[in-house]
GROMACS .gro file of C-alpha atoms in nm:
model
  191
    1UNK     CA    1   0.977  -0.698   0.438
    2UNK     CA    2   0.654  -0.564   0.290
    3UNK     CA    3   0.329  -0.758   0.290
    4UNK     CA    4   0.227  -0.891  -0.050
    5UNK     CA    5  -0.151  -0.867  -0.003
    6UNK     CA    6  -0.408  -0.765   0.253
    7UNK     CA    7  -0.648  -1.029   0.118
    8UNK     CA    8  -0.472  -1.324  -0.040
    9UNK     CA    9  -0.647  -1.463  -0.348
   10UNK     CA   10  -0.800  -1.130  -0.453
   11UNK     CA   11  -0.677  -0.910  -0.737
   12UNK     CA   12  -0.555  -0.619  -0.529
   13UNK     CA   13  -0.455  -0.277  -0.662
   14UNK     CA   14  -0.230  -0.047  -0.461
   15UNK     CA   15  -0.275   0.330  -0.502
   16UNK     CA   16  -0.055   0.624  -0.407
   17UNK     CA   17   0.029   0.976  -0.519
   18UNK     CA   18   0.336   1.198  -0.541
   19UNK     CA   19   0.366   1.575  -0.535
   20UNK     CA   20   0.081   1.654  -0.300
   21UNK     CA   21   0.286   1.904  -0.098
   22UNK     CA   22   0.443   2.076  -0.399
   23UNK     CA   23   0.390   2.438  -0.495
   24UNK     CA   24   0.378   2.360  -0.866
   25UNK     CA   25   0.330   2.089  -1.121
   26UNK     CA   26   0.069   1.814  -1.121
   27UNK     CA   27  -0.004   1.560  -0.854
   28UNK     CA   28   0.086   1.217  -0.995
   29UNK     CA   29  -0.143   0.929  -0.900
   30UNK     CA   30  -0.066   0.563  -0.964
   31UNK     CA   31  -0.241   0.229  -0.937
   32UNK     CA   32  -0.054  -0.102  -0.955
   33UNK     CA   33  -0.162  -0.467  -0.953
   34UNK     CA   34   0.130  -0.700  -0.882
   35UNK     CA   35   0.130  -1.073  -0.959
   36UNK     CA   36   0.107  -1.318  -0.666
   37UNK     CA   37   0.464  -1.439  -0.730
   38UNK     CA   38   0.617  -1.089  -0.742
   39UNK     CA   39   0.940  -1.066  -0.542
   40UNK     CA   40   1.160  -0.762  -0.496
   41UNK     CA   41   1.352  -0.717  -0.172
   42UNK     CA   42   1.448  -0.357  -0.259
   43UNK     CA   43   1.085  -0.247  -0.294
   44UNK     CA   44   0.991   0.014  -0.032
   45UNK     CA   45   0.818   0.346   0.018
   46UNK     CA   46   0.960   0.575  -0.254
   47UNK     CA   47   1.059   0.834   0.009
   48UNK     CA   48   1.291   0.577   0.168
   49UNK     CA   49   1.474   0.509  -0.159
   50UNK     CA   50   1.736   0.710  -0.345
   51UNK     CA   51   1.647   0.855  -0.684
   52UNK     CA   52   1.885   0.604  -0.844
   53UNK     CA   53   1.712   0.311  -0.668
   54UNK     CA   54   1.364   0.437  -0.769
   55UNK     CA   55   1.478   0.467  -1.131
   56UNK     CA   56   1.615   0.112  -1.116
   57UNK     CA   57   1.287  -0.026  -0.975
   58UNK     CA   58   1.053   0.158  -1.213
   59UNK     CA   59   1.112  -0.063  -1.522
   60UNK     CA   60   1.096  -0.377  -1.307
   61UNK     CA   61   0.755  -0.275  -1.171
   62UNK     CA   62   0.627  -0.167  -1.513
   63UNK     CA   63   0.741  -0.491  -1.674
   64UNK     CA   64   0.629  -0.738  -1.407
   65UNK     CA   65   0.302  -0.578  -1.290
   66UNK     CA   66  -0.020  -0.739  -1.408
   67UNK     CA   67  -0.143  -0.384  -1.471
   68UNK     CA   68  -0.033  -0.030  -1.387
   69UNK     CA   69  -0.138   0.326  -1.465
   70UNK     CA   70  -0.012   0.674  -1.380
   71UNK     CA   71  -0.231   0.983  -1.413
   72UNK     CA   72  -0.135   1.350  -1.373
   73UNK     CA   73  -0.385   1.597  -1.228
   74UNK     CA   74  -0.283   1.943  -1.343
   75UNK     CA   75  -0.244   2.257  -1.126
   76UNK     CA   76  -0.560   2.422  -1.268
   77UNK     CA   77  -0.772   2.128  -1.152
   78UNK     CA   78  -0.591   2.116  -0.815
   79UNK     CA   79  -0.675   2.486  -0.769
   80UNK     CA   80  -1.037   2.424  -0.866
   81UNK     CA   81  -1.115   2.117  -0.651
   82UNK     CA   82  -0.831   2.126  -0.387
   83UNK     CA   83  -0.536   1.890  -0.348
   84UNK     CA   84  -0.715   1.618  -0.149
   85UNK     CA   85  -0.996   1.589  -0.406
   86UNK     CA   86  -0.742   1.607  -0.690
   87UNK     CA   87  -0.542   1.320  -0.534
   88UNK     CA   88  -0.851   1.101  -0.492
   89UNK     CA   89  -0.978   1.190  -0.842
   90UNK     CA   90  -0.635   1.106  -0.986
   91UNK     CA   91  -0.630   0.768  -0.812
   92UNK     CA   92  -0.980   0.697  -0.948
   93UNK     CA   93  -0.858   0.781  -1.300
   94UNK     CA   94  -0.552   0.559  -1.256
   95UNK     CA   95  -0.776   0.271  -1.140
   96UNK     CA   96  -1.006   0.329  -1.440
   97UNK     CA   97  -0.701   0.308  -1.671
   98UNK     CA   98  -0.591  -0.035  -1.542
   99UNK     CA   99  -0.622  -0.311  -1.801
  100UNK     CA  100  -0.741  -0.549  -1.527
  101UNK     CA  101  -1.020  -0.467  -1.283
  102UNK     CA  102  -0.917  -0.510  -0.919
  103UNK     CA  103  -1.132  -0.687  -0.660
  104UNK     CA  104  -0.991  -0.484  -0.372
  105UNK     CA  105  -0.811  -0.148  -0.353
  106UNK     CA  106  -0.535  -0.059  -0.104
  107UNK     CA  107  -0.486   0.316  -0.068
  108UNK     CA  108  -0.198   0.494   0.102
  109UNK     CA  109  -0.325   0.741   0.362
  110UNK     CA  110  -0.654   0.777   0.544
  111UNK     CA  111  -0.886   0.945   0.292
  112UNK     CA  112  -1.051   0.794  -0.016
  113UNK     CA  113  -1.393   0.779  -0.178
  114UNK     CA  114  -1.545   0.457  -0.310
  115UNK     CA  115  -1.444   0.362  -0.662
  116UNK     CA  116  -1.754   0.199  -0.808
  117UNK     CA  117  -1.853  -0.096  -0.592
  118UNK     CA  118  -1.498  -0.223  -0.541
  119UNK     CA  119  -1.411  -0.250  -0.169
  120UNK     CA  120  -1.115  -0.041  -0.054
  121UNK     CA  121  -0.898  -0.008   0.254
  122UNK     CA  122  -0.698   0.301   0.347
  123UNK     CA  123  -0.364   0.231   0.515
  124UNK     CA  124  -0.167   0.506   0.688
  125UNK     CA  125   0.197   0.477   0.576
  126UNK     CA  126   0.079   0.197   0.348
  127UNK     CA  127   0.369   0.259   0.109
  128UNK     CA  128   0.595   0.114   0.378
  129UNK     CA  129   0.362  -0.182   0.450
  130UNK     CA  130   0.226  -0.324   0.123
  131UNK     CA  131   0.413  -0.407  -0.198
  132UNK     CA  132   0.145  -0.279  -0.436
  133UNK     CA  133   0.124   0.060  -0.261
  134UNK     CA  134   0.505   0.087  -0.254
  135UNK     CA  135   0.512   0.006  -0.627
  136UNK     CA  136   0.247   0.273  -0.692
  137UNK     CA  137   0.447   0.525  -0.487
  138UNK     CA  138   0.759   0.456  -0.696
  139UNK     CA  139   0.575   0.491  -1.028
  140UNK     CA  140   0.399   0.811  -0.920
  141UNK     CA  141   0.725   0.963  -0.794
  142UNK     CA  142   0.944   0.869  -1.091
  143UNK     CA  143   0.687   0.974  -1.352
  144UNK     CA  144   0.633   1.308  -1.175
  145UNK     CA  145   1.006   1.372  -1.124
  146UNK     CA  146   1.065   1.305  -1.493
  147UNK     CA  147   0.797   1.559  -1.588
  148UNK     CA  148   0.931   1.822  -1.344
  149UNK     CA  149   1.280   1.785  -1.492
  150UNK     CA  150   1.134   1.851  -1.839
  151UNK     CA  151   0.941   2.155  -1.712
  152UNK     CA  152   1.264   2.282  -1.553
  153UNK     CA  153   1.401   2.335  -1.904
  154UNK     CA  154   1.121   2.585  -1.971
  155UNK     CA  155   1.159   2.761  -1.634
  156UNK     CA  156   1.526   2.720  -1.533
  157UNK     CA  157   1.514   2.992  -1.263
  158UNK     CA  158   1.304   2.770  -1.034
  159UNK     CA  159   1.546   2.471  -1.032
  160UNK     CA  160   1.267   2.214  -1.055
  161UNK     CA  161   1.516   1.953  -1.174
  162UNK     CA  162   1.650   1.968  -0.815
  163UNK     CA  163   1.351   2.062  -0.592
  164UNK     CA  164   1.082   1.895  -0.811
  165UNK     CA  165   0.843   2.176  -0.717
  166UNK     CA  166   0.857   2.128  -0.340
  167UNK     CA  167   0.864   2.441  -0.120
  168UNK     CA  168   1.241   2.465  -0.070
  169UNK     CA  169   1.403   2.794   0.029
  170UNK     CA  170   1.548   2.846  -0.321
  171UNK     CA  171   1.211   2.770  -0.484
  172UNK     CA  172   1.034   3.026  -0.262
  173UNK     CA  173   1.305   3.282  -0.337
  174UNK     CA  174   1.261   3.222  -0.712
  175UNK     CA  175   0.885   3.279  -0.675
  176UNK     CA  176   0.954   3.608  -0.491
  177UNK     CA  177   1.199   3.717  -0.759
  178UNK     CA  178   1.032   3.593  -1.081
  179UNK     CA  179   0.666   3.547  -0.983
  180UNK     CA  180   0.441   3.251  -1.058
  181UNK     CA  181   0.444   3.038  -1.371
  182UNK     CA  182   0.139   2.871  -1.529
  183UNK     CA  183   0.268   2.553  -1.357
  184UNK     CA  184   0.221   2.692  -1.005
  185UNK     CA  185  -0.077   2.610  -0.785
  186UNK     CA  186  -0.229   2.952  -0.723
  187UNK     CA  187  -0.447   2.853  -0.425
  188UNK     CA  188  -0.169   2.710  -0.207
  189UNK     CA  189  -0.124   2.920   0.108
  190UNK     CA  190   0.255   2.894   0.093
  191UNK     CA  191   0.243   3.078  -0.240
   0.00000   0.00000   0.00000
């Protein structure tokens, strides 16, 4: 069972991203503030859930959250500022888009920069420990997967509806055969 809050009584936002290790497409960054009475036994790190389960949880999170936001940082910006900075920048933008200002920020991982004067805590594997981070991981993943499936219609050779832009064998082979698209991250070493 995931922890509800790190600091009970504070308005706490959980942050996470999806698509950091991909060869193409944006990195999706999400921030979520859950209500104190939020209950959902199925909630977990998005990587531990099936696509069907994530899709089932997404509308529940979006409906019951006090506030939520998802921001996409595009490949051009990732290439310009690098993936770590793009992920942090995206989380900052998601936090700025929340309709309620948090009093504390929980961030999945071990790297973050201060967002204004709001205290934050980084939590390694936080998406498997705290509800708000798990909720953010699900929103980031489902919103990004949805976008990659749409982009797959424009570039069917790359099979993004299946690999979502991750460096699978078939995706690498498609890059070798057809070259890079405007959606690819040009600075990634694997490319």
